[in-house]
């Protein structure tokens, strides 16, 4: 409180950057662990609860987006690491929040499709630029064109790489379809 305004601002920026760097290091360590020897706590997991919790957290984090759930009547259960799957859905929702403008509709759906469980996060935002669609799940890929980060949002460019690594460690896959007004990330996991 006793610091002059410029010094207080500089200290605040240093603290903010320090937190951002800590998140970056944690994300890189997670990716390194998943690359070398994925250790997941695979148990029978209520995927419905995972999706519901992630969307609830997204609603609390951002009231300027419209968050919707599309869940089947019966709970969906599959083998998985609950915490890592929660991280997958949370990262997909954070990606939508970061790269779409306020007022965007984001719908998270869950389906059993044949032997697989599908988690889809769809938004009606500006779309993923064509030039990064093929690399969007690679480390440090960041959208700078039409799917611009909105003011104040920070991104390490690792969120979707973590999604891909965690899903692959579950013997699943993740894909993207996108055009202006309709972007969908689809996670496919082995079912029960």
Coordinates of C-alpha atoms in Angstrom, one line a residue:
X1 CA 0.0 0.0 0.0
X2 CA 2.9 2.3 0.6
X3 CA 4.5 1.8 -2.8
X4 CA 4.3 4.5 -5.5
X5 CA 1.9 3.7 -8.3
X6 CA 4.5 2.8 -10.9
X7 CA 6.2 0.4 -8.5
X8 CA 3.0 -1.2 -7.4
X9 CA 2.0 -1.7 -11.0
X10 CA 5.4 -3.3 -11.8
X11 CA 5.1 -5.6 -8.7
X12 CA 1.6 -6.6 -9.8
X13 CA 2.8 -7.4 -13.3
X14 CA 5.7 -9.5 -11.9
X15 CA 3.4 -11.5 -9.7
X16 CA 1.0 -12.1 -12.6
X17 CA 3.8 -13.3 -14.9
X18 CA 5.2 -15.5 -12.2
X19 CA 1.8 -17.2 -11.8
X20 CA 1.6 -17.6 -15.6
X21 CA 5.1 -19.1 -15.7
X22 CA 4.2 -21.5 -12.9
X23 CA 1.2 -22.8 -14.9
X24 CA 3.4 -23.1 -18.0
X25 CA 5.9 -25.2 -16.1
X26 CA 3.2 -27.4 -14.6
X27 CA 1.7 -28.0 -18.1
X28 CA 5.1 -28.8 -19.6
X29 CA 5.8 -31.3 -16.8
X30 CA 2.4 -33.0 -17.3
X31 CA 3.1 -33.3 -21.0
X32 CA 6.6 -34.7 -20.3
X33 CA 5.1 -37.3 -18.0
X34 CA 2.4 -38.2 -20.5
X35 CA 5.1 -38.6 -23.2
X36 CA 7.4 -40.8 -21.2
X37 CA 5.1 -43.0 -19.1
X38 CA 1.5 -42.1 -18.8
X39 CA 0.4 -43.0 -15.4
X40 CA -3.4 -42.7 -15.1
X41 CA -5.7 -43.8 -12.3
X42 CA -8.1 -45.8 -14.6
X43 CA -11.2 -46.8 -12.8
X44 CA -14.9 -46.9 -13.6
X45 CA -15.8 -43.3 -14.0
X46 CA -19.1 -41.4 -14.2
X47 CA -18.4 -39.4 -17.3
X48 CA -21.7 -37.6 -16.9
X49 CA -20.5 -36.1 -13.6
X50 CA -17.2 -35.1 -15.1
X51 CA -18.9 -33.2 -17.9
X52 CA -21.4 -31.6 -15.5
X53 CA -18.7 -30.5 -13.1
X54 CA -16.6 -29.0 -15.8
X55 CA -19.5 -27.0 -17.2
X56 CA -20.5 -25.8 -13.7
X57 CA -16.9 -24.6 -13.2
X58 CA -17.0 -22.8 -16.6
X59 CA -20.2 -21.1 -15.7
X60 CA -18.6 -19.8 -12.5
X61 CA -15.4 -18.7 -14.4
X62 CA -17.3 -16.8 -17.1
X63 CA -20.7 -15.4 -16.9
X64 CA -20.4 -13.6 -20.3
X65 CA -20.7 -16.8 -22.3
X66 CA -23.8 -19.0 -22.5
X67 CA -23.0 -22.5 -21.2
X68 CA -25.3 -25.4 -22.1
X69 CA -25.3 -29.1 -21.3
X70 CA -26.7 -31.8 -23.5
X71 CA -26.7 -35.1 -21.5
X72 CA -28.4 -38.4 -22.0
X73 CA -31.0 -39.5 -19.5
X74 CA -29.0 -42.3 -18.2
X75 CA -25.5 -41.7 -16.6
X76 CA -22.6 -42.6 -18.9
X77 CA -19.9 -44.7 -17.2
X78 CA -16.6 -45.7 -18.8
X79 CA -13.0 -46.5 -17.7
X80 CA -11.0 -43.4 -17.1
X81 CA -8.9 -41.2 -14.8
X82 CA -11.6 -38.8 -13.5
X83 CA -9.2 -36.0 -12.7
X84 CA -7.5 -36.1 -16.1
X85 CA -10.8 -36.4 -18.0
X86 CA -12.1 -33.4 -16.0
X87 CA -8.9 -31.5 -17.1
X88 CA -9.7 -32.5 -20.8
X89 CA -13.2 -31.0 -20.6
X90 CA -12.1 -28.0 -18.6
X91 CA -9.4 -27.2 -21.1
X92 CA -11.8 -27.5 -24.0
X93 CA -14.2 -25.1 -22.3
X94 CA -11.4 -22.7 -21.4
X95 CA -10.4 -22.8 -25.0
X96 CA -13.9 -21.8 -26.0
X97 CA -14.0 -19.0 -23.4
X98 CA -10.6 -17.7 -24.3
X99 CA -11.1 -17.7 -28.1
X100 CA -14.7 -16.6 -28.5
X101 CA -16.4 -13.2 -27.7
X102 CA -18.8 -12.6 -24.9
X103 CA -22.3 -13.8 -25.7
X104 CA -21.0 -17.0 -27.4
X105 CA -23.1 -20.1 -26.9
X106 CA -21.0 -23.1 -25.8
X107 CA -22.7 -26.5 -25.6
X108 CA -21.1 -29.6 -24.1
X109 CA -22.7 -32.9 -25.1
X110 CA -22.1 -36.5 -24.1
X111 CA -23.2 -39.5 -26.1
X112 CA -22.5 -43.2 -26.3
X113 CA -21.8 -44.0 -30.0
X114 CA -21.3 -47.7 -30.6
X115 CA -18.5 -48.8 -28.4
X116 CA -17.3 -45.3 -27.7
X117 CA -18.1 -42.4 -25.4
X118 CA -18.2 -39.0 -27.2
X119 CA -17.7 -35.7 -25.4
X120 CA -18.3 -32.7 -27.7
X121 CA -17.7 -29.1 -27.0
X122 CA -19.4 -26.9 -29.6
X123 CA -19.6 -23.1 -30.0
X124 CA -21.0 -20.6 -32.3
X125 CA -18.0 -18.3 -32.3
X126 CA -15.8 -17.1 -35.1
X127 CA -14.2 -20.6 -35.9
X128 CA -10.6 -21.9 -35.8
X129 CA -8.5 -20.3 -38.5
X130 CA -7.9 -22.7 -41.4
X131 CA -4.2 -22.3 -41.2
X132 CA -3.9 -23.8 -37.7
X133 CA -6.6 -26.5 -37.8
X134 CA -4.1 -29.2 -38.7
X135 CA -1.8 -28.2 -35.9
X136 CA -4.2 -27.1 -33.2
X137 CA -3.4 -30.0 -30.9
X138 CA 0.3 -29.4 -31.1
X139 CA 2.3 -27.7 -28.4
X140 CA 2.4 -23.9 -28.4
X141 CA -0.1 -23.5 -31.3
X142 CA -2.0 -20.3 -30.7
X143 CA -4.8 -18.7 -32.7
X144 CA -4.1 -15.2 -33.7
X145 CA -6.5 -14.7 -36.6
X146 CA -10.3 -14.9 -36.5
X147 CA -10.6 -16.8 -33.2
X148 CA -8.9 -14.1 -31.3
X149 CA -8.3 -14.2 -27.6
X150 CA -10.5 -11.8 -25.8
X151 CA -9.0 -9.0 -23.8
X152 CA -7.2 -10.1 -20.6
X153 CA -7.2 -13.8 -21.5
X154 CA -3.9 -15.6 -21.3
X155 CA -2.9 -18.7 -23.1
X156 CA 0.2 -20.9 -23.1
X157 CA -0.7 -22.7 -26.2
X158 CA -0.6 -26.0 -24.3
X159 CA -4.3 -26.6 -23.4
X160 CA -5.2 -28.5 -26.5
X161 CA -1.9 -30.4 -26.5
X162 CA -2.7 -31.6 -23.0
X163 CA -6.2 -32.6 -24.2
X164 CA -4.7 -34.7 -27.0
X165 CA -2.1 -36.3 -24.7
X166 CA -4.6 -37.2 -22.0
X167 CA -7.1 -38.6 -24.5
X168 CA -4.3 -40.6 -26.3
X169 CA -3.3 -42.0 -22.9
X170 CA -6.9 -43.2 -22.5
X171 CA -6.6 -45.0 -25.9
X172 CA -9.0 -42.4 -27.4
X173 CA -8.8 -39.7 -30.0
X174 CA -9.8 -36.0 -30.4
X175 CA -10.8 -34.1 -33.5
X176 CA -12.0 -30.7 -34.6
X177 CA -14.5 -29.4 -37.2
X178 CA -14.7 -25.7 -37.6
X179 CA -16.2 -23.0 -39.7
X180 CA -17.3 -19.5 -38.8
X181 CA -20.3 -19.9 -36.4
X182 CA -19.8 -23.7 -35.8
X183 CA -16.8 -25.2 -34.1
X184 CA -16.9 -28.6 -32.5
X185 CA -14.1 -30.5 -30.6
X186 CA -15.0 -34.2 -30.3
X187 CA -13.3 -36.5 -27.8
X188 CA -13.8 -40.2 -28.4
X189 CA -13.0 -42.6 -25.6
X190 CA -13.4 -46.3 -25.2
X191 CA -16.7 -47.2 -23.6
X192 CA -17.5 -49.4 -20.7

